[in-house]
C-alpha cells in the first residue's frame, strides 16, 4: 500500500535555477517557486522579525512612507545552492550568504497547491 498523502510531500527531484526552484514530487506533480518569493518568505527567525518590524512601521500614524531598512529591502533573490535538511526540507544558501531559513517540503507543497 502506498500512502499517497506522504508521497505528496516528498520530492523526487529538486532543481535550483536562476530565478526559480523546481520540485518534482513523488506523486507526479511538478511545482515551480520564484526565488524572490522564497526569499521574501524566508522562514528564519531573523527574517520573520524583520518582516514584523516593517509591518509595524507601516502602521505608524501620519501617513509617512516607511523607510525599508535592513534585510527585507536589499535581500538578494539569487541562490548559490540548496542543502537537504533531513528528509523534510531544504535550506537555501543565498548569494549574500544568508542560509538560516529552512523550507519544509510540507510548506512548499501547501504553497504550490494554494
Ligand atoms: Zn531568513
CSV table of C-alpha atoms and ligand atoms in Angstrom, one decimal:
chain,number,residue,atom,x,y,z
A,1,UNK,CA,0.0,0.0,0.0
A,2,UNK,CA,1.3,3.4,-0.9
A,3,UNK,CA,0.4,6.3,1.3
A,4,UNK,CA,-0.5,9.0,-1.2
A,5,UNK,CA,-0.5,11.7,1.4
A,6,UNK,CA,3.1,11.1,2.3
A,7,UNK,CA,4.1,11.0,-1.4
A,8,UNK,CA,2.5,14.4,-1.9
A,9,UNK,CA,5.1,15.9,0.4
A,10,UNK,CA,8.2,14.0,-0.9
A,11,UNK,CA,10.2,15.4,-3.7
A,12,UNK,CA,11.8,13.0,-6.3
A,13,UNK,CA,13.9,15.8,-7.7
A,14,UNK,CA,14.7,19.4,-6.6
A,15,UNK,CA,16.3,21.7,-9.1
A,16,UNK,CA,17.7,25.2,-8.4
A,17,UNK,CA,17.5,27.5,-11.4
A,18,UNK,CA,18.5,31.2,-12.0
A,19,UNK,CA,15.2,32.6,-10.8
A,20,UNK,CA,13.2,29.7,-9.6
A,21,UNK,CA,13.2,26.4,-7.7
A,22,UNK,CA,11.6,23.5,-9.4
A,23,UNK,CA,10.3,20.5,-7.5
A,24,UNK,CA,9.2,17.2,-9.0
A,25,UNK,CA,7.0,15.4,-6.4
A,26,UNK,CA,6.8,11.7,-5.9
A,27,UNK,CA,3.1,11.8,-6.7
A,28,UNK,CA,3.9,13.1,-10.2
A,29,UNK,CA,3.1,16.7,-9.6
A,30,UNK,CA,5.6,19.4,-10.6
A,31,UNK,CA,5.9,22.8,-8.9
A,32,UNK,CA,7.9,25.9,-9.5
A,33,UNK,CA,8.7,28.5,-6.9
A,34,UNK,CA,10.0,32.0,-7.6
A,35,UNK,CA,13.3,32.6,-5.7
A,36,UNK,CA,12.2,36.1,-5.0
A,37,UNK,CA,9.0,34.8,-3.3
A,38,UNK,CA,11.0,32.2,-1.4
A,39,UNK,CA,13.5,34.8,-0.2
A,40,UNK,CA,10.7,37.2,0.7
A,41,UNK,CA,9.1,34.5,2.8
A,42,UNK,CA,12.3,33.2,4.4
A,43,UNK,CA,11.1,31.3,7.5
A,44,UNK,CA,14.1,32.0,9.7
A,45,UNK,CA,13.7,34.0,12.9
A,46,UNK,CA,15.8,37.0,11.7
A,47,UNK,CA,13.6,37.5,8.5
A,48,UNK,CA,10.4,36.9,10.4
A,49,UNK,CA,11.4,39.5,12.9
A,50,UNK,CA,12.4,41.9,10.1
A,51,UNK,CA,9.1,41.5,8.4
A,52,UNK,CA,7.2,42.0,11.6
A,53,UNK,CA,9.1,45.3,12.2
A,54,UNK,CA,8.3,46.7,8.8
A,55,UNK,CA,4.7,45.8,9.2
A,56,UNK,CA,4.7,47.9,12.4
A,57,UNK,CA,6.4,50.8,10.7
A,58,UNK,CA,3.7,50.8,8.1
A,59,UNK,CA,1.1,51.3,10.8
A,60,UNK,CA,2.8,54.5,12.0
A,61,UNK,CA,0.3,57.4,12.1
A,62,UNK,CA,0.9,60.4,9.9
A,63,UNK,CA,1.0,58.7,6.6
A,64,UNK,CA,4.7,58.8,6.3
A,65,UNK,CA,6.1,56.2,4.0
A,66,UNK,CA,8.1,53.6,5.8
A,67,UNK,CA,11.8,53.5,5.0
A,68,UNK,CA,12.8,50.0,4.2
A,69,UNK,CA,15.9,49.1,6.1
A,70,UNK,CA,18.0,46.0,6.5
A,71,UNK,CA,17.5,42.6,5.0
A,72,UNK,CA,14.0,42.9,3.7
A,73,UNK,CA,14.7,45.7,1.2
A,74,UNK,CA,18.1,44.6,-0.1
A,75,UNK,CA,17.8,40.8,0.2
A,76,UNK,CA,19.1,39.1,-2.9
A,77,UNK,CA,16.9,36.7,-4.6
A,78,UNK,CA,19.7,34.7,-6.2
A,79,UNK,CA,20.7,31.5,-4.6
A,80,UNK,CA,24.0,29.7,-4.6
A,81,UNK,CA,22.9,26.3,-3.7
A,82,UNK,CA,20.5,24.3,-1.5
A,83,UNK,CA,21.1,21.6,1.1
A,84,UNK,CA,18.7,18.9,2.1
A,85,UNK,CA,17.7,19.1,5.7
A,86,UNK,CA,16.9,15.5,6.8
A,87,UNK,CA,14.1,14.3,4.6
A,88,UNK,CA,11.7,17.0,5.4
A,89,UNK,CA,13.1,20.1,3.8
A,90,UNK,CA,15.8,22.2,2.2
A,91,UNK,CA,18.0,25.0,3.3
A,92,UNK,CA,18.8,27.6,0.6
A,93,UNK,CA,22.1,29.4,0.6
A,94,UNK,CA,21.6,32.8,-0.9
A,95,UNK,CA,24.2,34.8,-2.8
A,96,UNK,CA,24.6,37.2,0.2
A,97,UNK,CA,25.5,34.3,2.5
A,98,UNK,CA,22.1,34.1,4.2
A,99,UNK,CA,21.3,30.4,4.8
A,100,UNK,CA,19.3,30.0,8.1
A,101,UNK,CA,15.9,29.6,6.6
A,102,UNK,CA,14.6,26.0,6.3
A,103,UNK,CA,11.9,25.4,3.7
A,104,UNK,CA,10.0,22.3,4.6
A,105,UNK,CA,8.5,20.2,1.7
A,106,UNK,CA,5.2,20.3,3.5
A,107,UNK,CA,5.0,24.1,3.4
A,108,UNK,CA,6.3,24.2,-0.1
A,109,UNK,CA,3.7,21.8,-1.2
A,110,UNK,CA,1.0,23.7,0.6
A,111,UNK,CA,2.1,26.8,-1.2
A,112,UNK,CA,2.1,25.1,-4.5
A,113,UNK,CA,-1.4,23.7,-4.0
A,114,UNK,CA,-2.6,27.2,-3.0
B,1,LIG,ZN1,16.0,34.4,6.7
